[in-house]
Amino acid sequence: MTHPKSDLINFYLGRTQHPCGATFDQILAWSDAELEDSHDVIQWLFPTERPSHAVPDAPMLSYGDIQMFLKNEALRSQQLRALNRFLHFFGLSELGPGSITRTSAFDVRAAVWMKSHWGEVPHNYLRITRILDSLQLLGNHQVAMVVQNAFLHIAQDHPNLIETETQRRWLDAVSRHGPYELGPNMVRIGPMRFADEGDFPIQNSSLEAILQLNTLEALDSMQARVDAVATD
């Protein structure tokens, strides 16, 4: 039996529009300023199974949606297109054979996305957490580790702007439990192991290690493991 595709899946496939009237491709073509000022598209580009506090009516992934992403490379590739657009937004290089690096525009872009309003955690930090969570949940877990690595390196260089609690959220989104398995009742029961794509069991002790003096060494070790699998 074929189940009808959800609004979220149809949006990802370019068959329907975001409530603002824009398609998936049109949103990716927005300027950095437009993306900065929009607060209700990140939930469509990087969906999770959890409700959005900022946009309560934003779509959430169903169990069927998640299974479709895990089985459909085209959907996962669309997510990577969205990721590359946001990496550009953050002043970072697109995904490639090596690590994500900072571009010549990084300082200018960081002055925007690291900016706090009224003393609150910058909303772009929450976006990064969502991006990592969505990548991990929808089968792009190796990519999630590479992205996590890049942002934790940035955090080490800007400790006064990216506090420890934000770093912990970024770590929790990817590293603490590994790829998740989601039961039909939408409870994360992981870790799930993807034998054909490599297995990255990261122990809880890594959380503290990464936040200590050997942070960059720990991150580089994780990156090396990702690169090793990528070249097998």
PDB file of N, CA, C and O in Angstrom, residues 67-112:
ATOM      1  N   GLN A  67      11.224   7.464   7.768  1.00  0.00           N
ATOM      2  CA  GLN A  67      11.543   6.254   7.012  1.00  0.00           C
ATOM      3  C   GLN A  67      11.767   6.582   5.538  1.00  0.00           C
ATOM      4  O   GLN A  67      12.642   6.010   4.879  1.00  0.00           O
ATOM      5  N   MET A  68      10.988   7.520   5.006  1.00  0.00           N
ATOM      6  CA  MET A  68      11.143   7.900   3.607  1.00  0.00           C
ATOM      7  C   MET A  68      12.501   8.552   3.373  1.00  0.00           C
ATOM      8  O   MET A  68      13.182   8.280   2.377  1.00  0.00           O
ATOM      9  N   PHE A  69      12.927   9.424   4.289  1.00  0.00           N
ATOM     10  CA  PHE A  69      14.247  10.043   4.164  1.00  0.00           C
ATOM     11  C   PHE A  69      15.350   8.992   4.221  1.00  0.00           C
ATOM     12  O   PHE A  69      16.314   9.043   3.443  1.00  0.00           O
ATOM     13  N   LEU A  70      15.220   8.050   5.148  1.00  0.00           N
ATOM     14  CA  LEU A  70      16.266   7.045   5.308  1.00  0.00           C
ATOM     15  C   LEU A  70      16.393   6.149   4.085  1.00  0.00           C
ATOM     16  O   LEU A  70      17.466   5.624   3.794  1.00  0.00           O
ATOM     17  N   LYS A  71      15.304   5.998   3.336  1.00  0.00           N
ATOM     18  CA  LYS A  71      15.303   5.113   2.171  1.00  0.00           C
ATOM     19  C   LYS A  71      15.507   5.858   0.853  1.00  0.00           C
ATOM     20  O   LYS A  71      15.738   5.220  -0.174  1.00  0.00           O
ATOM     21  N   ASN A  72      15.398   7.189   0.881  1.00  0.00           N
ATOM     22  CA  ASN A  72      15.388   7.960  -0.353  1.00  0.00           C
ATOM     23  C   ASN A  72      16.593   8.893  -0.409  1.00  0.00           C
ATOM     24  O   ASN A  72      16.642   9.908   0.283  1.00  0.00           O
ATOM     25  N   GLU A  73      17.541   8.563  -1.253  1.00  0.00           N
ATOM     26  CA  GLU A  73      18.756   9.363  -1.354  1.00  0.00           C
ATOM     27  C   GLU A  73      18.467  10.763  -1.886  1.00  0.00           C
ATOM     28  O   GLU A  73      19.147  11.732  -1.522  1.00  0.00           O
ATOM     29  N   ALA A  74      17.438  10.893  -2.736  1.00  0.00           N
ATOM     30  CA  ALA A  74      17.099  12.205  -3.298  1.00  0.00           C
ATOM     31  C   ALA A  74      16.685  13.175  -2.201  1.00  0.00           C
ATOM     32  O   ALA A  74      17.058  14.357  -2.227  1.00  0.00           O
ATOM     33  N   LEU A  75      15.937  12.687  -1.220  1.00  0.00           N
ATOM     34  CA  LEU A  75      15.533  13.548  -0.113  1.00  0.00           C
ATOM     35  C   LEU A  75      16.734  13.955   0.727  1.00  0.00           C
ATOM     36  O   LEU A  75      16.870  15.125   1.117  1.00  0.00           O
ATOM     37  N   ARG A  76      17.619  13.000   1.004  1.00  0.00           N
ATOM     38  CA  ARG A  76      18.814  13.334   1.788  1.00  0.00           C
ATOM     39  C   ARG A  76      19.713  14.306   1.027  1.00  0.00           C
ATOM     40  O   ARG A  76      20.335  15.184   1.613  1.00  0.00           O
ATOM     41  N   SER A  77      19.762  14.179  -0.295  1.00  0.00           N
ATOM     42  CA  SER A  77      20.553  15.108  -1.108  1.00  0.00           C
ATOM     43  C   SER A  77      19.961  16.506  -1.071  1.00  0.00           C
ATOM     44  O   SER A  77      20.701  17.503  -1.054  1.00  0.00           O
ATOM     45  N   GLN A  78      18.641  16.598  -1.052  1.00  0.00           N
ATOM     46  CA  GLN A  78      18.000  17.899  -0.920  1.00  0.00           C
ATOM     47  C   GLN A  78      18.388  18.561   0.406  1.00  0.00           C
ATOM     48  O   GLN A  78      18.641  19.756   0.467  1.00  0.00           O
ATOM     49  N   GLN A  79      18.443  17.750   1.459  1.00  0.00           N
ATOM     50  CA  GLN A  79      18.833  18.304   2.748  1.00  0.00           C
ATOM     51  C   GLN A  79      20.258  18.844   2.702  1.00  0.00           C
ATOM     52  O   GLN A  79      20.557  19.879   3.297  1.00  0.00           O
ATOM     53  N   LEU A  80      21.137  18.167   1.967  1.00  0.00           N
ATOM     54  CA  LEU A  80      22.515  18.631   1.860  1.00  0.00           C
ATOM     55  C   LEU A  80      22.601  19.921   1.044  1.00  0.00           C
ATOM     56  O   LEU A  80      23.474  20.763   1.299  1.00  0.00           O
ATOM     57  N   ARG A  81      21.697  20.099   0.089  1.00  0.00           N
ATOM     58  CA  ARG A  81      21.628  21.381  -0.635  1.00  0.00           C
ATOM     59  C   ARG A  81      21.256  22.503   0.332  1.00  0.00           C
ATOM     60  O   ARG A  81      21.843  23.589   0.292  1.00  0.00           O
ATOM     61  N   ALA A  82      20.274  22.234   1.187  1.00  0.00           N
ATOM     62  CA  ALA A  82      19.883  23.234   2.187  1.00  0.00           C
ATOM     63  C   ALA A  82      21.044  23.509   3.139  1.00  0.00           C
ATOM     64  O   ALA A  82      21.292  24.659   3.533  1.00  0.00           O
ATOM     65  N   LEU A  83      21.762  22.458   3.517  1.00  0.00           N
ATOM     66  CA  LEU A  83      22.912  22.631   4.400  1.00  0.00           C
ATOM     67  C   LEU A  83      23.965  23.520   3.758  1.00  0.00           C
ATOM     68  O   LEU A  83      24.488  24.439   4.402  1.00  0.00           O
ATOM     69  N   ASN A  84      24.284  23.263   2.496  1.00  0.00           N
ATOM     70  CA  ASN A  84      25.296  24.075   1.820  1.00  0.00           C
ATOM     71  C   ASN A  84      24.886  25.546   1.771  1.00  0.00           C
ATOM     72  O   ASN A  84      25.723  26.436   1.925  1.00  0.00           O
ATOM     73  N   ARG A  85      23.592  25.794   1.584  1.00  0.00           N
ATOM     74  CA  ARG A  85      23.138  27.185   1.568  1.00  0.00           C
ATOM     75  C   ARG A  85      23.370  27.844   2.926  1.00  0.00           C
ATOM     76  O   ARG A  85      23.804  29.002   3.005  1.00  0.00           O
ATOM     77  N   PHE A  86      23.108  27.094   3.995  1.00  0.00           N
ATOM     78  CA  PHE A  86      23.295  27.676   5.317  1.00  0.00           C
ATOM     79  C   PHE A  86      24.770  27.739   5.703  1.00  0.00           C
ATOM     80  O   PHE A  86      25.163  28.631   6.453  1.00  0.00           O
ATOM     81  N   LEU A  87      25.574  26.835   5.208  1.00  0.00           N
ATOM     82  CA  LEU A  87      27.013  26.970   5.445  1.00  0.00           C
ATOM     83  C   LEU A  87      27.515  28.275   4.838  1.00  0.00           C
ATOM     84  O   LEU A  87      28.324  28.991   5.444  1.00  0.00           O
ATOM     85  N   HIS A  88      27.030  28.602   3.651  1.00  0.00           N
ATOM     86  CA  HIS A  88      27.381  29.878   3.034  1.00  0.00           C
ATOM     87  C   HIS A  88      26.900  31.029   3.900  1.00  0.00           C
ATOM     88  O   HIS A  88      27.615  32.027   4.091  1.00  0.00           O
ATOM     89  N   PHE A  89      25.685  30.910   4.424  1.00  0.00           N
ATOM     90  CA  PHE A  89      25.128  31.928   5.316  1.00  0.00           C
ATOM     91  C   PHE A  89      26.044  32.157   6.518  1.00  0.00           C
ATOM     92  O   PHE A  89      26.232  33.291   6.976  1.00  0.00           O
ATOM     93  N   PHE A  90      26.629  31.088   7.039  1.00  0.00           N
ATOM     94  CA  PHE A  90      27.511  31.188   8.211  1.00  0.00           C
ATOM     95  C   PHE A  90      28.944  31.588   7.846  1.00  0.00           C
ATOM     96  O   PHE A  90      29.778  31.743   8.733  1.00  0.00           O
ATOM     97  N   GLY A  91      29.228  31.754   6.556  1.00  0.00           N
ATOM     98  CA  GLY A  91      30.577  32.111   6.141  1.00  0.00           C
ATOM     99  C   GLY A  91      31.515  30.926   6.093  1.00  0.00           C
ATOM    100  O   GLY A  91      32.729  31.069   6.281  1.00  0.00           O
ATOM    101  N   LEU A  92      30.959  29.756   5.797  1.00  0.00           N
ATOM    102  CA  LEU A  92      31.739  28.523   5.751  1.00  0.00           C
ATOM    103  C   LEU A  92      31.698  27.924   4.351  1.00  0.00           C
ATOM    104  O   LEU A  92      30.808  28.223   3.553  1.00  0.00           O
ATOM    105  N   SER A  93      32.667  27.062   4.070  1.00  0.00           N
ATOM    106  CA  SER A  93      32.727  26.413   2.766  1.00  0.00           C
ATOM    107  C   SER A  93      31.663  25.332   2.650  1.00  0.00           C
ATOM    108  O   SER A  93      31.169  24.813   3.654  1.00  0.00           O
ATOM    109  N   GLU A  94      31.305  25.004   1.418  1.00  0.00           N
ATOM    110  CA  GLU A  94      30.355  23.930   1.201  1.00  0.00           C
ATOM    111  C   GLU A  94      31.009  22.585   1.499  1.00  0.00           C
ATOM    112  O   GLU A  94      32.236  22.472   1.629  1.00  0.00           O
ATOM    113  N   LEU A  95      30.166  21.569   1.607  1.00  0.00           N
ATOM    114  CA  LEU A  95      30.673  20.223   1.842  1.00  0.00           C
ATOM    115  C   LEU A  95      31.605  19.803   0.713  1.00  0.00           C
ATOM    116  O   LEU A  95      31.354  20.098  -0.452  1.00  0.00           O
ATOM    117  N   GLY A  96      32.674  19.121   1.070  1.00  0.00           N
ATOM    118  CA  GLY A  96      33.624  18.644   0.084  1.00  0.00           C
ATOM    119  C   GLY A  96      34.354  17.445   0.631  1.00  0.00           C
ATOM    120  O   GLY A  96      33.965  16.870   1.654  1.00  0.00           O
ATOM    121  N   PRO A  97      35.430  17.049  -0.032  1.00  0.00           N
ATOM    122  CA  PRO A  97      36.171  15.868   0.428  1.00  0.00           C
ATOM    123  C   PRO A  97      36.884  16.072   1.758  1.00  0.00           C
ATOM    124  O   PRO A  97      37.194  15.120   2.456  1.00  0.00           O
ATOM    125  N   GLY A  98      37.140  17.319   2.137  1.00  0.00           N
ATOM    126  CA  GLY A  98      37.832  17.582   3.394  1.00  0.00           C
ATOM    127  C   GLY A  98      36.917  18.189   4.429  1.00  0.00           C
ATOM    128  O   GLY A  98      35.695  18.086   4.356  1.00  0.00           O
ATOM    129  N   SER A  99      37.511  18.848   5.395  1.00  0.00           N
ATOM    130  CA  SER A  99      36.747  19.495   6.450  1.00  0.00           C
ATOM    131  C   SER A  99      36.076  20.762   5.934  1.00  0.00           C
ATOM    132  O   SER A  99      36.478  21.325   4.918  1.00  0.00           O
ATOM    133  N   ILE A 100      35.053  21.208   6.649  1.00  0.00           N
ATOM    134  CA  ILE A 100      34.423  22.493   6.360  1.00  0.00           C
ATOM    135  C   ILE A 100      35.352  23.579   6.884  1.00  0.00           C
ATOM    136  O   ILE A 100      35.825  23.519   8.017  1.00  0.00           O
ATOM    137  N   THR A 101      35.617  24.569   6.059  1.00  0.00           N
ATOM    138  CA  THR A 101      36.544  25.625   6.439  1.00  0.00           C
ATOM    139  C   THR A 101      35.852  26.987   6.421  1.00  0.00           C
ATOM    140  O   THR A 101      34.764  27.148   5.872  1.00  0.00           O
ATOM    141  N   ARG A 102      36.484  27.961   7.027  1.00  0.00           N
ATOM    142  CA  ARG A 102      35.953  29.324   7.046  1.00  0.00           C
ATOM    143  C   ARG A 102      36.372  30.041   5.768  1.00  0.00           C
ATOM    144  O   ARG A 102      37.533  29.985   5.359  1.00  0.00           O
ATOM    145  N   THR A 103      35.440  30.738   5.157  1.00  0.00           N
ATOM    146  CA  THR A 103      35.731  31.467   3.936  1.00  0.00           C
ATOM    147  C   THR A 103      36.208  32.872   4.276  1.00  0.00           C
ATOM    148  O   THR A 103      36.227  33.287   5.439  1.00  0.00           O
ATOM    149  N   SER A 104      36.562  33.625   3.231  1.00  0.00           N
ATOM    150  CA  SER A 104      37.015  35.007   3.446  1.00  0.00           C
ATOM    151  C   SER A 104      35.897  35.888   3.994  1.00  0.00           C
ATOM    152  O   SER A 104      36.170  36.962   4.546  1.00  0.00           O
ATOM    153  N   ALA A 105      34.648  35.429   3.857  1.00  0.00           N
ATOM    154  CA  ALA A 105      33.510  36.203   4.355  1.00  0.00           C
ATOM    155  C   ALA A 105      33.148  35.858   5.796  1.00  0.00           C
ATOM    156  O   ALA A 105      32.197  36.430   6.343  1.00  0.00           O
ATOM    157  N   PHE A 106      33.900  34.959   6.413  1.00  0.00           N
ATOM    158  CA  PHE A 106      33.488  34.458   7.725  1.00  0.00           C
ATOM    159  C   PHE A 106      33.358  35.563   8.766  1.00  0.00           C
ATOM    160  O   PHE A 106      32.355  35.625   9.492  1.00  0.00           O
ATOM    161  N   ASP A 107      34.334  36.439   8.881  1.00  0.00           N
ATOM    162  CA  ASP A 107      34.278  37.460   9.926  1.00  0.00           C
ATOM    163  C   ASP A 107      33.058  38.360   9.765  1.00  0.00           C
ATOM    164  O   ASP A 107      32.400  38.716  10.756  1.00  0.00           O
ATOM    165  N   VAL A 108      32.747  38.712   8.536  1.00  0.00           N
ATOM    166  CA  VAL A 108      31.581  39.558   8.286  1.00  0.00           C
ATOM    167  C   VAL A 108      30.306  38.812   8.624  1.00  0.00           C
ATOM    168  O   VAL A 108      29.401  39.352   9.278  1.00  0.00           O
ATOM    169  N   ARG A 109      30.217  37.562   8.196  1.00  0.00           N
ATOM    170  CA  ARG A 109      29.018  36.780   8.442  1.00  0.00           C
ATOM    171  C   ARG A 109      28.870  36.454   9.936  1.00  0.00           C
ATOM    172  O   ARG A 109      27.769  36.486  10.486  1.00  0.00           O
ATOM    173  N   ALA A 110      29.977  36.150  10.602  1.00  0.00           N
ATOM    174  CA  ALA A 110      29.919  35.806  12.031  1.00  0.00           C
ATOM    175  C   ALA A 110      29.425  36.974  12.857  1.00  0.00           C
ATOM    176  O   ALA A 110      28.733  36.787  13.868  1.00  0.00           O
ATOM    177  N   ALA A 111      29.759  38.192  12.432  1.00  0.00           N
ATOM    178  CA  ALA A 111      29.288  39.371  13.156  1.00  0.00           C
ATOM    179  C   ALA A 111      27.772  39.461  13.133  1.00  0.00           C
ATOM    180  O   ALA A 111      27.161  40.061  14.022  1.00  0.00           O
ATOM    181  N   VAL A 112      27.155  38.819  12.139  1.00  0.00           N
ATOM    182  CA  VAL A 112      25.696  38.794  12.029  1.00  0.00           C
ATOM    183  C   VAL A 112      25.119  37.634  12.828  1.00  0.00           C
ATOM    184  O   VAL A 112      24.270  37.817  13.699  1.00  0.00           O
TER     185      VAL A 112
END
